[in-house]
Amino acid sequence: MSIESKDVEHVAKLARLTLTNEELDVFTEQLNAILQYAEKLNELDTEGVEPTTHVLRLSNVMRDDVVQESLTQEQVFRNAPEEEDGQFKVPAVLE
C-alpha cells in the first residue's frame, strides 16, 4: 500500500491545512515510510496468539455498593456561594 500526493492533499483539506508543494512531498514520503514499516508486521507469525485490547491483563476493581447516610440539604448548601429555593444559584450563561 502506498499513499499518493493527492491522498495527502485530501486529508490536509479535511483537516483545513494549507500545505506547500514541498510539504506535500515531504508528508507523502513520510507517510509511505510509516506504511512500509507497518507492513513488516504482516511478516510476524501470530498463529495461536489471542487477540488482546491491552498488553496487560486488566480487571475492574469495584467496591460493594453500601447504603450510607448522605448529607442533608442544609449541609450541602453550607458551602454553596448562593442558594435559592433549594437549588444552587449560578450566574446566567445565556442572555
PDB file of N, CA and C in Angstrom:
ATOM      1  N   MET A   1       0.854  -1.183   0.000  1.00  0.00           N
ATOM      2  CA  MET A   1       0.000   0.000   0.000  1.00  0.00           C
ATOM      3  C   MET A   1       0.890   1.233   0.000  1.00  0.00           C
ATOM      4  N   SER A   2       0.491   2.215  -0.764  1.00  0.00           N
ATOM      5  CA  SER A   2       1.244   3.466  -0.761  1.00  0.00           C
ATOM      6  C   SER A   2       0.288   4.645  -0.849  1.00  0.00           C
ATOM      7  N   ILE A   3       0.768   5.754  -0.380  1.00  0.00           N
ATOM      8  CA  ILE A   3      -0.002   6.999  -0.362  1.00  0.00           C
ATOM      9  C   ILE A   3       0.513   7.887  -1.486  1.00  0.00           C
ATOM     10  N   GLU A   4      -0.407   8.526  -2.167  1.00  0.00           N
ATOM     11  CA  GLU A   4      -0.032   9.461  -3.222  1.00  0.00           C
ATOM     12  C   GLU A   4      -0.244  10.885  -2.728  1.00  0.00           C
ATOM     13  N   SER A   5       0.340  11.824  -3.414  1.00  0.00           N
ATOM     14  CA  SER A   5       0.224  13.243  -3.026  1.00  0.00           C
ATOM     15  C   SER A   5      -1.225  13.689  -2.957  1.00  0.00           C
ATOM     16  N   LYS A   6      -2.054  13.177  -3.855  1.00  0.00           N
ATOM     17  CA  LYS A   6      -3.463  13.579  -3.858  1.00  0.00           C
ATOM     18  C   LYS A   6      -4.167  13.112  -2.583  1.00  0.00           C
ATOM     19  N   ASP A   7      -3.732  11.951  -2.025  1.00  0.00           N
ATOM     20  CA  ASP A   7      -4.311  11.467  -0.771  1.00  0.00           C
ATOM     21  C   ASP A   7      -3.924  12.394   0.386  1.00  0.00           C
ATOM     22  N   VAL A   8      -2.666  12.794   0.429  1.00  0.00           N
ATOM     23  CA  VAL A   8      -2.207  13.708   1.474  1.00  0.00           C
ATOM     24  C   VAL A   8      -2.912  15.052   1.336  1.00  0.00           C
ATOM     25  N   GLU A   9      -3.073  15.491   0.129  1.00  0.00           N
ATOM     26  CA  GLU A   9      -3.760  16.760  -0.128  1.00  0.00           C
ATOM     27  C   GLU A   9      -5.209  16.691   0.348  1.00  0.00           C
ATOM     28  N   HIS A  10      -5.858  15.560   0.107  1.00  0.00           N
ATOM     29  CA  HIS A  10      -7.252  15.371   0.527  1.00  0.00           C
ATOM     30  C   HIS A  10      -7.374  15.417   2.052  1.00  0.00           C
ATOM     31  N   VAL A  11      -6.480  14.699   2.738  1.00  0.00           N
ATOM     32  CA  VAL A  11      -6.504  14.689   4.199  1.00  0.00           C
ATOM     33  C   VAL A  11      -6.198  16.082   4.744  1.00  0.00           C
ATOM     34  N   ALA A  12      -5.264  16.781   4.132  1.00  0.00           N
ATOM     35  CA  ALA A  12      -4.927  18.141   4.562  1.00  0.00           C
ATOM     36  C   ALA A  12      -6.143  19.058   4.408  1.00  0.00           C
ATOM     37  N   LYS A  13      -6.880  18.872   3.327  1.00  0.00           N
ATOM     38  CA  LYS A  13      -8.081  19.688   3.103  1.00  0.00           C
ATOM     39  C   LYS A  13      -9.124  19.395   4.181  1.00  0.00           C
ATOM     40  N   LEU A  14      -9.306  18.105   4.509  1.00  0.00           N
ATOM     41  CA  LEU A  14     -10.255  17.741   5.555  1.00  0.00           C
ATOM     42  C   LEU A  14      -9.858  18.340   6.901  1.00  0.00           C
ATOM     43  N   ALA A  15      -8.548  18.426   7.150  1.00  0.00           N
ATOM     44  CA  ALA A  15      -8.038  18.992   8.395  1.00  0.00           C
ATOM     45  C   ALA A  15      -7.899  20.506   8.317  1.00  0.00           C
ATOM     46  N   ARG A  16      -8.310  21.068   7.200  1.00  0.00           N
ATOM     47  CA  ARG A  16      -8.230  22.513   6.959  1.00  0.00           C
ATOM     48  C   ARG A  16      -6.796  23.024   7.086  1.00  0.00           C
ATOM     49  N   LEU A  17      -5.873  22.266   6.479  1.00  0.00           N
ATOM     50  CA  LEU A  17      -4.469  22.650   6.457  1.00  0.00           C
ATOM     51  C   LEU A  17      -4.087  23.071   5.047  1.00  0.00           C
ATOM     52  N   THR A  18      -3.276  24.076   4.961  1.00  0.00           N
ATOM     53  CA  THR A  18      -2.748  24.501   3.674  1.00  0.00           C
ATOM     54  C   THR A  18      -1.287  24.070   3.627  1.00  0.00           C
ATOM     55  N   LEU A  19      -0.962  23.220   2.660  1.00  0.00           N
ATOM     56  CA  LEU A  19       0.396  22.709   2.527  1.00  0.00           C
ATOM     57  C   LEU A  19       1.045  23.235   1.256  1.00  0.00           C
ATOM     58  N   THR A  20       2.326  23.551   1.367  1.00  0.00           N
ATOM     59  CA  THR A  20       3.076  23.921   0.162  1.00  0.00           C
ATOM     60  C   THR A  20       3.402  22.637  -0.594  1.00  0.00           C
ATOM     61  N   ASN A  21       3.865  22.776  -1.826  1.00  0.00           N
ATOM     62  CA  ASN A  21       4.230  21.593  -2.612  1.00  0.00           C
ATOM     63  C   ASN A  21       5.372  20.824  -1.946  1.00  0.00           C
ATOM     64  N   GLU A  22       6.300  21.544  -1.334  1.00  0.00           N
ATOM     65  CA  GLU A  22       7.413  20.884  -0.649  1.00  0.00           C
ATOM     66  C   GLU A  22       6.906  20.078   0.548  1.00  0.00           C
ATOM     67  N   GLU A  23       6.000  20.674   1.327  1.00  0.00           N
ATOM     68  CA  GLU A  23       5.429  19.970   2.477  1.00  0.00           C
ATOM     69  C   GLU A  23       4.638  18.749   2.027  1.00  0.00           C
ATOM     70  N   LEU A  24       3.914  18.905   0.947  1.00  0.00           N
ATOM     71  CA  LEU A  24       3.136  17.803   0.393  1.00  0.00           C
ATOM     72  C   LEU A  24       4.048  16.630   0.038  1.00  0.00           C
ATOM     73  N   ASP A  25       5.174  16.911  -0.590  1.00  0.00           N
ATOM     74  CA  ASP A  25       6.131  15.866  -0.958  1.00  0.00           C
ATOM     75  C   ASP A  25       6.742  15.215   0.280  1.00  0.00           C
ATOM     76  N   VAL A  26       7.099  16.030   1.267  1.00  0.00           N
ATOM     77  CA  VAL A  26       7.713  15.508   2.496  1.00  0.00           C
ATOM     78  C   VAL A  26       6.729  14.602   3.237  1.00  0.00           C
ATOM     79  N   PHE A  27       5.495  15.057   3.398  1.00  0.00           N
ATOM     80  CA  PHE A  27       4.497  14.270   4.130  1.00  0.00           C
ATOM     81  C   PHE A  27       4.145  12.986   3.383  1.00  0.00           C
ATOM     82  N   THR A  28       4.085  13.054   2.076  1.00  0.00           N
ATOM     83  CA  THR A  28       3.807  11.853   1.288  1.00  0.00           C
ATOM     84  C   THR A  28       4.911  10.825   1.501  1.00  0.00           C
ATOM     85  N   GLU A  29       6.148  11.286   1.463  1.00  0.00           N
ATOM     86  CA  GLU A  29       7.295  10.399   1.676  1.00  0.00           C
ATOM     87  C   GLU A  29       7.276   9.810   3.086  1.00  0.00           C
ATOM     88  N   GLN A  30       7.007  10.645   4.087  1.00  0.00           N
ATOM     89  CA  GLN A  30       6.996  10.185   5.475  1.00  0.00           C
ATOM     90  C   GLN A  30       5.872   9.175   5.720  1.00  0.00           C
ATOM     91  N   LEU A  31       4.693   9.446   5.192  1.00  0.00           N
ATOM     92  CA  LEU A  31       3.577   8.525   5.384  1.00  0.00           C
ATOM     93  C   LEU A  31       3.835   7.186   4.697  1.00  0.00           C
ATOM     94  N   ASN A  32       4.458   7.216   3.538  1.00  0.00           N
ATOM     95  CA  ASN A  32       4.796   5.959   2.859  1.00  0.00           C
ATOM     96  C   ASN A  32       5.826   5.172   3.662  1.00  0.00           C
ATOM     97  N   ALA A  33       6.784   5.858   4.292  1.00  0.00           N
ATOM     98  CA  ALA A  33       7.769   5.177   5.126  1.00  0.00           C
ATOM     99  C   ALA A  33       7.088   4.524   6.331  1.00  0.00           C
ATOM    100  N   ILE A  34       6.119   5.195   6.916  1.00  0.00           N
ATOM    101  CA  ILE A  34       5.375   4.637   8.051  1.00  0.00           C
ATOM    102  C   ILE A  34       4.604   3.401   7.619  1.00  0.00           C
ATOM    103  N   LEU A  35       3.945   3.483   6.473  1.00  0.00           N
ATOM    104  CA  LEU A  35       3.179   2.337   5.980  1.00  0.00           C
ATOM    105  C   LEU A  35       4.081   1.147   5.664  1.00  0.00           C
ATOM    106  N   GLN A  36       5.249   1.393   5.086  1.00  0.00           N
ATOM    107  CA  GLN A  36       6.189   0.309   4.793  1.00  0.00           C
ATOM    108  C   GLN A  36       6.637  -0.355   6.087  1.00  0.00           C
ATOM    109  N   TYR A  37       6.890   0.429   7.099  1.00  0.00           N
ATOM    110  CA  TYR A  37       7.312  -0.124   8.381  1.00  0.00           C
ATOM    111  C   TYR A  37       6.179  -0.952   8.994  1.00  0.00           C
ATOM    112  N   ALA A  38       4.949  -0.454   8.909  1.00  0.00           N
ATOM    113  CA  ALA A  38       3.803  -1.167   9.472  1.00  0.00           C
ATOM    114  C   ALA A  38       3.549  -2.482   8.725  1.00  0.00           C
ATOM    115  N   GLU A  39       3.852  -2.530   7.442  1.00  0.00           N
ATOM    116  CA  GLU A  39       3.655  -3.760   6.672  1.00  0.00           C
ATOM    117  C   GLU A  39       4.587  -4.873   7.124  1.00  0.00           C
ATOM    118  N   LYS A  40       5.673  -4.528   7.802  1.00  0.00           N
ATOM    119  CA  LYS A  40       6.574  -5.551   8.344  1.00  0.00           C
ATOM    120  C   LYS A  40       5.857  -6.420   9.377  1.00  0.00           C
ATOM    121  N   LEU A  41       4.821  -5.880   9.999  1.00  0.00           N
ATOM    122  CA  LEU A  41       4.064  -6.640  10.984  1.00  0.00           C
ATOM    123  C   LEU A  41       3.378  -7.851  10.348  1.00  0.00           C
ATOM    124  N   ASN A  42       3.078  -7.768   9.050  1.00  0.00           N
ATOM    125  CA  ASN A  42       2.453  -8.898   8.354  1.00  0.00           C
ATOM    126  C   ASN A  42       3.390 -10.094   8.272  1.00  0.00           C
ATOM    127  N   GLU A  43       4.685  -9.881   8.471  1.00  0.00           N
ATOM    128  CA  GLU A  43       5.655 -10.971   8.399  1.00  0.00           C
ATOM    129  C   GLU A  43       5.688 -11.790   9.696  1.00  0.00           C
ATOM    130  N   LEU A  44       5.100 -11.266  10.752  1.00  0.00           N
ATOM    131  CA  LEU A  44       5.125 -11.949  12.041  1.00  0.00           C
ATOM    132  C   LEU A  44       4.172 -13.138  12.044  1.00  0.00           C
ATOM    133  N   ASP A  45       4.597 -14.222  12.716  1.00  0.00           N
ATOM    134  CA  ASP A  45       3.747 -15.390  12.878  1.00  0.00           C
ATOM    135  C   ASP A  45       2.905 -15.185  14.134  1.00  0.00           C
ATOM    136  N   THR A  46       1.628 -14.953  13.953  1.00  0.00           N
ATOM    137  CA  THR A  46       0.735 -14.701  15.082  1.00  0.00           C
ATOM    138  C   THR A  46      -0.200 -15.880  15.318  1.00  0.00           C
ATOM    139  N   GLU A  47       0.123 -17.019  14.757  1.00  0.00           N
ATOM    140  CA  GLU A  47      -0.700 -18.217  14.935  1.00  0.00           C
ATOM    141  C   GLU A  47      -0.712 -18.595  16.417  1.00  0.00           C
ATOM    142  N   GLY A  48      -1.891 -18.783  16.966  1.00  0.00           N
ATOM    143  CA  GLY A  48      -2.025 -19.178  18.364  1.00  0.00           C
ATOM    144  C   GLY A  48      -1.937 -18.030  19.354  1.00  0.00           C
ATOM    145  N   VAL A  49      -1.806 -16.804  18.880  1.00  0.00           N
ATOM    146  CA  VAL A  49      -1.754 -15.650  19.777  1.00  0.00           C
ATOM    147  C   VAL A  49      -3.163 -15.074  19.884  1.00  0.00           C
ATOM    148  N   GLU A  50      -3.652 -15.018  21.113  1.00  0.00           N
ATOM    149  CA  GLU A  50      -5.002 -14.490  21.303  1.00  0.00           C
ATOM    150  C   GLU A  50      -5.029 -12.976  21.101  1.00  0.00           C
ATOM    151  N   PRO A  51      -6.053 -12.483  20.419  1.00  0.00           N
ATOM    152  CA  PRO A  51      -6.178 -11.024  20.267  1.00  0.00           C
ATOM    153  C   PRO A  51      -6.403 -10.381  21.639  1.00  0.00           C
ATOM    154  N   THR A  52      -5.808  -9.222  21.836  1.00  0.00           N
ATOM    155  CA  THR A  52      -5.981  -8.503  23.094  1.00  0.00           C
ATOM    156  C   THR A  52      -6.299  -7.045  22.812  1.00  0.00           C
ATOM    157  N   THR A  53      -6.871  -6.411  23.801  1.00  0.00           N
ATOM    158  CA  THR A  53      -7.134  -4.976  23.677  1.00  0.00           C
ATOM    159  C   THR A  53      -6.125  -4.176  24.469  1.00  0.00           C
ATOM    160  N   HIS A  54      -5.331  -4.896  25.299  1.00  0.00           N
ATOM    161  CA  HIS A  54      -4.348  -4.222  26.132  1.00  0.00           C
ATOM    162  C   HIS A  54      -3.223  -5.206  26.416  1.00  0.00           C
ATOM    163  N   VAL A  55      -2.014  -4.716  26.543  1.00  0.00           N
ATOM    164  CA  VAL A  55      -0.886  -5.610  26.754  1.00  0.00           C
ATOM    165  C   VAL A  55      -0.870  -6.207  28.160  1.00  0.00           C
ATOM    166  N   LEU A  56      -1.508  -5.561  29.105  1.00  0.00           N
ATOM    167  CA  LEU A  56      -1.568  -6.066  30.472  1.00  0.00           C
ATOM    168  C   LEU A  56      -2.965  -6.590  30.752  1.00  0.00           C
ATOM    169  N   ARG A  57      -3.030  -7.619  31.566  1.00  0.00           N
ATOM    170  CA  ARG A  57      -4.355  -8.113  31.961  1.00  0.00           C
ATOM    171  C   ARG A  57      -4.962  -7.091  32.924  1.00  0.00           C
ATOM    172  N   LEU A  58      -6.127  -6.607  32.578  1.00  0.00           N
ATOM    173  CA  LEU A  58      -6.797  -5.619  33.409  1.00  0.00           C
ATOM    174  C   LEU A  58      -8.128  -6.169  33.888  1.00  0.00           C
ATOM    175  N   SER A  59      -8.510  -5.777  35.067  1.00  0.00           N
ATOM    176  CA  SER A  59      -9.843  -6.126  35.546  1.00  0.00           C
ATOM    177  C   SER A  59     -10.362  -4.927  36.327  1.00  0.00           C
ATOM    178  N   ASN A  60     -11.659  -4.763  36.287  1.00  0.00           N
ATOM    179  CA  ASN A  60     -12.262  -3.645  37.009  1.00  0.00           C
ATOM    180  C   ASN A  60     -12.256  -3.947  38.498  1.00  0.00           C
ATOM    181  N   VAL A  61     -11.852  -2.983  39.261  1.00  0.00           N
ATOM    182  CA  VAL A  61     -11.885  -3.123  40.707  1.00  0.00           C
ATOM    183  C   VAL A  61     -13.083  -2.310  41.185  1.00  0.00           C
ATOM    184  N   MET A  62     -14.077  -3.033  41.637  1.00  0.00           N
ATOM    185  CA  MET A  62     -15.304  -2.362  42.054  1.00  0.00           C
ATOM    186  C   MET A  62     -15.516  -2.584  43.544  1.00  0.00           C
ATOM    187  N   ARG A  63     -15.967  -1.570  44.220  1.00  0.00           N
ATOM    188  CA  ARG A  63     -16.309  -1.731  45.630  1.00  0.00           C
ATOM    189  C   ARG A  63     -17.781  -2.102  45.721  1.00  0.00           C
ATOM    190  N   ASP A  64     -18.145  -2.709  46.810  1.00  0.00           N
ATOM    191  CA  ASP A  64     -19.545  -3.060  47.023  1.00  0.00           C
ATOM    192  C   ASP A  64     -20.353  -1.792  47.214  1.00  0.00           C
ATOM    193  N   ASP A  65     -21.559  -1.801  46.701  1.00  0.00           N
ATOM    194  CA  ASP A  65     -22.481  -0.694  46.916  1.00  0.00           C
ATOM    195  C   ASP A  65     -23.034  -0.809  48.328  1.00  0.00           C
ATOM    196  N   VAL A  66     -22.745   0.175  49.136  1.00  0.00           N
ATOM    197  CA  VAL A  66     -23.206   0.157  50.520  1.00  0.00           C
ATOM    198  C   VAL A  66     -24.041   1.404  50.762  1.00  0.00           C
ATOM    199  N   VAL A  67     -25.226   1.193  51.283  1.00  0.00           N
ATOM    200  CA  VAL A  67     -26.092   2.323  51.589  1.00  0.00           C
ATOM    201  C   VAL A  67     -25.522   3.043  52.808  1.00  0.00           C
ATOM    202  N   GLN A  68     -25.333   4.350  52.655  1.00  0.00           N
ATOM    203  CA  GLN A  68     -24.800   5.160  53.736  1.00  0.00           C
ATOM    204  C   GLN A  68     -25.669   6.392  53.922  1.00  0.00           C
ATOM    205  N   GLU A  69     -25.521   6.993  55.053  1.00  0.00           N
ATOM    206  CA  GLU A  69     -26.245   8.226  55.296  1.00  0.00           C
ATOM    207  C   GLU A  69     -25.612   9.328  54.456  1.00  0.00           C
ATOM    208  N   SER A  70     -26.420  10.115  53.800  1.00  0.00           N
ATOM    209  CA  SER A  70     -25.877  11.194  52.968  1.00  0.00           C
ATOM    210  C   SER A  70     -26.045  12.532  53.676  1.00  0.00           C
ATOM    211  N   LEU A  71     -25.505  13.554  53.058  1.00  0.00           N
ATOM    212  CA  LEU A  71     -25.578  14.897  53.641  1.00  0.00           C
ATOM    213  C   LEU A  71     -26.997  15.433  53.571  1.00  0.00           C
ATOM    214  N   THR A  72     -27.332  16.261  54.520  1.00  0.00           N
ATOM    215  CA  THR A  72     -28.636  16.924  54.466  1.00  0.00           C
ATOM    216  C   THR A  72     -28.536  18.088  53.488  1.00  0.00           C
ATOM    217  N   GLN A  73     -29.670  18.580  53.067  1.00  0.00           N
ATOM    218  CA  GLN A  73     -29.688  19.701  52.135  1.00  0.00           C
ATOM    219  C   GLN A  73     -29.016  20.933  52.750  1.00  0.00           C
ATOM    220  N   GLU A  74     -29.204  21.134  54.033  1.00  0.00           N
ATOM    221  CA  GLU A  74     -28.595  22.273  54.708  1.00  0.00           C
ATOM    222  C   GLU A  74     -27.067  22.156  54.696  1.00  0.00           C
ATOM    223  N   GLN A  75     -26.556  20.940  54.926  1.00  0.00           N
ATOM    224  CA  GLN A  75     -25.111  20.720  54.920  1.00  0.00           C
ATOM    225  C   GLN A  75     -24.527  20.978  53.526  1.00  0.00           C
ATOM    226  N   VAL A  76     -25.244  20.563  52.524  1.00  0.00           N
ATOM    227  CA  VAL A  76     -24.768  20.757  51.149  1.00  0.00           C
ATOM    228  C   VAL A  76     -24.702  22.237  50.810  1.00  0.00           C
ATOM    229  N   PHE A  77     -25.740  22.971  51.145  1.00  0.00           N
ATOM    230  CA  PHE A  77     -25.793  24.388  50.772  1.00  0.00           C
ATOM    231  C   PHE A  77     -24.913  25.266  51.658  1.00  0.00           C
ATOM    232  N   ARG A  78     -24.368  24.714  52.724  1.00  0.00           N
ATOM    233  CA  ARG A  78     -23.476  25.474  53.588  1.00  0.00           C
ATOM    234  C   ARG A  78     -22.228  25.939  52.815  1.00  0.00           C
ATOM    235  N   ASN A  79     -21.781  25.168  51.854  1.00  0.00           N
ATOM    236  CA  ASN A  79     -20.595  25.521  51.064  1.00  0.00           C
ATOM    237  C   ASN A  79     -20.941  26.205  49.742  1.00  0.00           C
ATOM    238  N   ALA A  80     -22.208  26.338  49.442  1.00  0.00           N
ATOM    239  CA  ALA A  80     -22.614  26.937  48.179  1.00  0.00           C
ATOM    240  C   ALA A  80     -22.513  28.450  48.258  1.00  0.00           C
ATOM    241  N   PRO A  81     -22.004  29.096  47.183  1.00  0.00           N
ATOM    242  CA  PRO A  81     -21.935  30.557  47.192  1.00  0.00           C
ATOM    243  C   PRO A  81     -23.326  31.183  47.314  1.00  0.00           C
ATOM    244  N   GLU A  82     -24.295  30.613  46.571  1.00  0.00           N
ATOM    245  CA  GLU A  82     -25.668  31.118  46.646  1.00  0.00           C
ATOM    246  C   GLU A  82     -26.635  29.958  46.485  1.00  0.00           C
ATOM    247  N   GLU A  83     -27.788  30.087  47.109  1.00  0.00           N
ATOM    248  CA  GLU A  83     -28.829  29.064  47.049  1.00  0.00           C
ATOM    249  C   GLU A  83     -30.173  29.766  46.994  1.00  0.00           C
ATOM    250  N   GLU A  84     -31.079  29.186  46.217  1.00  0.00           N
ATOM    251  CA  GLU A  84     -32.419  29.776  46.122  1.00  0.00           C
ATOM    252  C   GLU A  84     -33.427  28.661  45.930  1.00  0.00           C
ATOM    253  N   ASP A  85     -34.420  28.590  46.757  1.00  0.00           N
ATOM    254  CA  ASP A  85     -35.493  27.594  46.680  1.00  0.00           C
ATOM    255  C   ASP A  85     -34.954  26.162  46.622  1.00  0.00           C
ATOM    256  N   GLY A  86     -33.937  25.867  47.421  1.00  0.00           N
ATOM    257  CA  GLY A  86     -33.407  24.508  47.477  1.00  0.00           C
ATOM    258  C   GLY A  86     -32.571  24.110  46.268  1.00  0.00           C
ATOM    259  N   GLN A  87     -32.056  25.101  45.533  1.00  0.00           N
ATOM    260  CA  GLN A  87     -31.224  24.823  44.364  1.00  0.00           C
ATOM    261  C   GLN A  87     -29.996  25.736  44.392  1.00  0.00           C
ATOM    262  N   PHE A  88     -28.914  25.272  43.750  1.00  0.00           N
ATOM    263  CA  PHE A  88     -27.732  26.122  43.626  1.00  0.00           C
ATOM    264  C   PHE A  88     -28.068  27.252  42.682  1.00  0.00           C
ATOM    265  N   LYS A  89     -27.687  28.462  43.040  1.00  0.00           N
ATOM    266  CA  LYS A  89     -27.902  29.612  42.175  1.00  0.00           C
ATOM    267  C   LYS A  89     -26.565  29.963  41.516  1.00  0.00           C
ATOM    268  N   VAL A  90     -26.567  29.964  40.212  1.00  0.00           N
ATOM    269  CA  VAL A  90     -25.338  30.242  39.454  1.00  0.00           C
ATOM    270  C   VAL A  90     -25.590  31.397  38.494  1.00  0.00           C
ATOM    271  N   PRO A  91     -24.505  32.070  38.068  1.00  0.00           N
ATOM    272  CA  PRO A  91     -24.683  33.169  37.111  1.00  0.00           C
ATOM    273  C   PRO A  91     -25.249  32.636  35.785  1.00  0.00           C
ATOM    274  N   ALA A  92     -26.072  33.438  35.172  1.00  0.00           N
ATOM    275  CA  ALA A  92     -26.648  33.074  33.870  1.00  0.00           C
ATOM    276  C   ALA A  92     -25.556  33.020  32.826  1.00  0.00           C
ATOM    277  N   VAL A  93     -25.617  32.026  31.939  1.00  0.00           N
ATOM    278  CA  VAL A  93     -24.636  31.920  30.871  1.00  0.00           C
ATOM    279  C   VAL A  93     -25.246  32.316  29.520  1.00  0.00           C
ATOM    280  N   LEU A  94     -26.546  32.413  29.455  1.00  0.00           N
ATOM    281  CA  LEU A  94     -27.230  32.840  28.241  1.00  0.00           C
ATOM    282  C   LEU A  94     -27.982  34.123  28.520  1.00  0.00           C
ATOM    283  N   GLU A  95     -28.091  34.928  27.513  1.00  0.00           N
ATOM    284  CA  GLU A  95     -28.821  36.186  27.682  1.00  0.00           C
ATOM    285  C   GLU A  95     -30.230  36.046  27.185  1.00  0.00           C
TER     286      GLU A  95
END
